[in-house]
CSV table of C-alpha atoms in Angstrom, one decimal:
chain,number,residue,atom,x,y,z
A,1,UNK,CA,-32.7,76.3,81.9
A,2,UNK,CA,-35.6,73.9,81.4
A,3,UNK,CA,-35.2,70.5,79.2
A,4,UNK,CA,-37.0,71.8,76.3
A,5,UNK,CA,-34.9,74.8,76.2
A,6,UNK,CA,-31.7,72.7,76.1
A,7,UNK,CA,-32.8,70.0,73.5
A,8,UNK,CA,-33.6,73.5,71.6
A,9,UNK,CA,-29.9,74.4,71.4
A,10,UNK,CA,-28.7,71.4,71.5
A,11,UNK,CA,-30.6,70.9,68.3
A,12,UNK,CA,-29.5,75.0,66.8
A,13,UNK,CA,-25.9,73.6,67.5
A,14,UNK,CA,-26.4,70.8,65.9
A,15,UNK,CA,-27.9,72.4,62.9
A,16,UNK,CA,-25.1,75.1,62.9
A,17,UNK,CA,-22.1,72.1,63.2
A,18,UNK,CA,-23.8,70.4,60.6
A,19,UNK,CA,-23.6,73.5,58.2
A,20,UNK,CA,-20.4,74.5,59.1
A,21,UNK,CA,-18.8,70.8,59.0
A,22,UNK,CA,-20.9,68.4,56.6
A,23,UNK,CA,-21.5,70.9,53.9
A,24,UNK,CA,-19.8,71.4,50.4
A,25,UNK,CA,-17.2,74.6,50.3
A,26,UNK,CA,-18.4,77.7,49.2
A,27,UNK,CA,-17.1,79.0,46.0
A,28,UNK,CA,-14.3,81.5,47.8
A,29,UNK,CA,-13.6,78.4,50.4
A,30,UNK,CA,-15.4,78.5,53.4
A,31,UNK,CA,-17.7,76.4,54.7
A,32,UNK,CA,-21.2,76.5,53.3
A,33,UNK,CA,-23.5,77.5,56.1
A,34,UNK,CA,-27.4,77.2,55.9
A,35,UNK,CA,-29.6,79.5,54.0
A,36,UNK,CA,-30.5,80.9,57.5
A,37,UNK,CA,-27.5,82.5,58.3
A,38,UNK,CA,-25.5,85.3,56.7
A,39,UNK,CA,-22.2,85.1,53.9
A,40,UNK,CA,-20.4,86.3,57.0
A,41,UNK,CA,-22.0,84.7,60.1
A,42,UNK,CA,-22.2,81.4,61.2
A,43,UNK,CA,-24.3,82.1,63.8
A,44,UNK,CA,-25.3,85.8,64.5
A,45,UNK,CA,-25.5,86.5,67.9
A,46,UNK,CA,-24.8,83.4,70.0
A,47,UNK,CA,-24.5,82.3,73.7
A,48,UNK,CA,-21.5,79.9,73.8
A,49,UNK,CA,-22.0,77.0,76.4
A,50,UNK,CA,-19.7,73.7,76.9
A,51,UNK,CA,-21.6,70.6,76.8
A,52,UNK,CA,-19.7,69.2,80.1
A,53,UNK,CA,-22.1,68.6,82.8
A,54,UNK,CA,-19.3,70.1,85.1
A,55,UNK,CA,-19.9,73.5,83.4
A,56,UNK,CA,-23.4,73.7,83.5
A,57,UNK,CA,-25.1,77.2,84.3
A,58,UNK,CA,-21.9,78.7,82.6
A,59,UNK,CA,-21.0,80.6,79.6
A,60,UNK,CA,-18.5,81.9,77.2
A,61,UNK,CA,-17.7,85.2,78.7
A,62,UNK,CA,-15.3,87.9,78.0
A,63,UNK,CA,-14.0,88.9,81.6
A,64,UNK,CA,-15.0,92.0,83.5
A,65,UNK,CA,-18.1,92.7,81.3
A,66,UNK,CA,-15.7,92.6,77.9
A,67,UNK,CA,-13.3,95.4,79.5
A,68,UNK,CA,-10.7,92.9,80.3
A,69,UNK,CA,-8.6,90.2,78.1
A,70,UNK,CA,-9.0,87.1,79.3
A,71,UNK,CA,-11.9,84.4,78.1
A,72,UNK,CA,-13.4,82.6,80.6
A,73,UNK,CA,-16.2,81.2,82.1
A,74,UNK,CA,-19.0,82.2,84.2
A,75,UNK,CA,-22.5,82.3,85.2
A,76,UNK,CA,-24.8,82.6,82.5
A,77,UNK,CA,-26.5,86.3,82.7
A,78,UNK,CA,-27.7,87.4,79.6
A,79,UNK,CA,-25.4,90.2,79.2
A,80,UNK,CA,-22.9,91.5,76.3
A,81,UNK,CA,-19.9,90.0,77.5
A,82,UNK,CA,-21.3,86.5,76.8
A,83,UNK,CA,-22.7,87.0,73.4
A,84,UNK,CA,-20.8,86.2,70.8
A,85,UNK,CA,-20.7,86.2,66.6
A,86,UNK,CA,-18.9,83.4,64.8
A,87,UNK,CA,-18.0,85.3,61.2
A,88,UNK,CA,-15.6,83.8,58.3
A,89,UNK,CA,-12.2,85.3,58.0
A,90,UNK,CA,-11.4,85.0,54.0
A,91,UNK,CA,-7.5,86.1,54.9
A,92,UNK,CA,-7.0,83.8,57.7
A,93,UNK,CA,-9.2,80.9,56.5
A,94,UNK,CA,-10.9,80.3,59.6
A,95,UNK,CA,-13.7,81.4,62.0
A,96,UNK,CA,-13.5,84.2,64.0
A,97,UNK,CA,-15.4,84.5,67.8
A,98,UNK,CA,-16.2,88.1,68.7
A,99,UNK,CA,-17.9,89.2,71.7
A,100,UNK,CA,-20.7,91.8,71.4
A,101,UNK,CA,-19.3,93.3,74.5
A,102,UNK,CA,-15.7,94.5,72.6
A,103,UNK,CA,-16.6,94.9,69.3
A,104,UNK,CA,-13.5,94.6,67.4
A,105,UNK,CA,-12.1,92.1,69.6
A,106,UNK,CA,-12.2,88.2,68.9
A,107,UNK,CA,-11.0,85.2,71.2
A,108,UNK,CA,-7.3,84.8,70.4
A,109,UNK,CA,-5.6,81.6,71.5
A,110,UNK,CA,-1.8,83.0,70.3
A,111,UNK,CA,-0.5,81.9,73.2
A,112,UNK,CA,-0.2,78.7,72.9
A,113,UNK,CA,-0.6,75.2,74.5
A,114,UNK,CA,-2.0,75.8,78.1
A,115,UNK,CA,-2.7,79.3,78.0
A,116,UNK,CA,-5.6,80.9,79.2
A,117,UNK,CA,-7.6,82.2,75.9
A,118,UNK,CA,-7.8,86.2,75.7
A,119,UNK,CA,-9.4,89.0,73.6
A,120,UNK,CA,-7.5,91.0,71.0
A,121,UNK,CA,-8.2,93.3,68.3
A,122,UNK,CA,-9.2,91.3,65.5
A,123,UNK,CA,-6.9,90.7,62.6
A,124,UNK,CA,-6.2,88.4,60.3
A,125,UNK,CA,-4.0,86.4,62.3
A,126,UNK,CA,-4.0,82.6,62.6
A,127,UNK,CA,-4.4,82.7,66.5
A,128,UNK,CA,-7.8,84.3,65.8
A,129,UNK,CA,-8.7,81.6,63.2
A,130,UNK,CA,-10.6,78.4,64.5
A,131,UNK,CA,-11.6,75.6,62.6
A,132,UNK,CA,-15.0,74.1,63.7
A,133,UNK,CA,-16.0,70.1,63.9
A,134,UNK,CA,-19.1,68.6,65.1
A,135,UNK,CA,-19.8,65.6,67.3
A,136,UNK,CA,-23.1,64.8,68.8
A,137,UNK,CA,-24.8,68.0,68.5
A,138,UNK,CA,-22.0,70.3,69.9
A,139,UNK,CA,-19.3,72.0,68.0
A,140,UNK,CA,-15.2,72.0,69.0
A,141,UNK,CA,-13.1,74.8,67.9
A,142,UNK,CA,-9.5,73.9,67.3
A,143,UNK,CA,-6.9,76.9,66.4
A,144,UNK,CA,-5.8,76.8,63.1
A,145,UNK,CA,-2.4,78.6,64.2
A,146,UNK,CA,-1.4,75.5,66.6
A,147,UNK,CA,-3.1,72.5,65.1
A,148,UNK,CA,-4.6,70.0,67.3
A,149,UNK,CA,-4.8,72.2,70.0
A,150,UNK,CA,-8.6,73.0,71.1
A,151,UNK,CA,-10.7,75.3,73.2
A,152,UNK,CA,-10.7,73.9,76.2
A,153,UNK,CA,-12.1,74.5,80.1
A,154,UNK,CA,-9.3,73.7,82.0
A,155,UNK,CA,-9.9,70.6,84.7
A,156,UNK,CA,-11.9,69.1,82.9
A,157,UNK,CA,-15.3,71.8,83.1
A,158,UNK,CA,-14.8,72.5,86.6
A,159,UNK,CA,-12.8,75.7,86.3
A,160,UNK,CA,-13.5,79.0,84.8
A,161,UNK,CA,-10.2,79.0,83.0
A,162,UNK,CA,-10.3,78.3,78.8
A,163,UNK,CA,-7.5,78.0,77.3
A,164,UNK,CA,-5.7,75.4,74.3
A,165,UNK,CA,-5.0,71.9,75.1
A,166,UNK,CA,-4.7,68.9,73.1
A,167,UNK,CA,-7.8,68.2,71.2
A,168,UNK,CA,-9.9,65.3,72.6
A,169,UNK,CA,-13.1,63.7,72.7
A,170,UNK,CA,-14.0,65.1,75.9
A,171,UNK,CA,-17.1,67.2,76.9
A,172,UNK,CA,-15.5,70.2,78.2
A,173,UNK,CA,-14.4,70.6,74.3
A,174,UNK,CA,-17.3,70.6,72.9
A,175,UNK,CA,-19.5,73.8,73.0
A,176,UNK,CA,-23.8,74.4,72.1
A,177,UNK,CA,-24.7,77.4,71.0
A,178,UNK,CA,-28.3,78.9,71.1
């Protein structure tokens, strides 16, 4: 990816966190997102990429091209698996992440603390829900069901694990999205 092309989401994530995070509530209690996107998506489609150096060349991918459960990361390729819509779950009062790849299936961190993040048929569950902050640019989902526990690339970016850990200030929280 060229330096242009990253400033380029860095700025769409930035723009995204910013209307997700900074703006006033909608009247039925979501966020208020920019006149660009939809009453249901954040985003639209999306490629989901962490903003630690360590993880660079990687992407949000549903594992074995969205057939299998778990949420991981890997090379960046373009395909199904690793495109993603952010929507607003009314019931739940969070975000939902679903995969293009397994439609009807959205990032679930029910597990808990240290588990690896899987797919699941999406409900209106709180382990589905995330709630999203901005810092610098780059967004962080934390799980509504186990506050203060965020997505998270385990050691620190360099593995292709993702999964909840204690929220922090550190890159391989924070994700950019195109």
């Amino acid at each position: 990816m060229n330096v242009s092309t990253r400033v380029g989401s860095i700025l769409g994530a930035a723009a995204t966190a910013l209307a997700l995070c900074a703006g006033t509530a909608a009247a039925d209690g979501r966020p208020a997102v920019s006149s660009a996107a939809s009453a249901t998506s954040a985003t639209g489609a999306t490629t989901i990429t962490s903003a630690s150096p360590e993880a660079a060349g990687n992407c949000l991918d549903a594992y074995d091209w969205g057939n299998g459960p778990w949420i991981q990361m890997w090379s960046c390729h373009g395909g199904a698996n690793q495109s993603w819509n952010i929507s607003w779950n009314n019931t739940s009062g969070g975000w939902n992440i679903q995969s293009n790849s397994s439609l009807h299936y959205c990032v679930d961190g029910s597990r808990g603390h240290g588990e690896q993040l899987i797919q699941n048929v999406c409900g209106n569950g709180l382990g589905q829900a995330w709630k999203i902050d901005s810092l610098s640019g780059a967004s962080r989902f934390e799980s509504i069901a186990f506050p203060g526990q965020c997505m998270d690339i385990y050691n620190w970016g360099r593995s292709s694990v993702v999964m909840l850990w204690d929220c922090g200030s550190q890159a391989n929280q924070y994700w950019l999205s195109d």
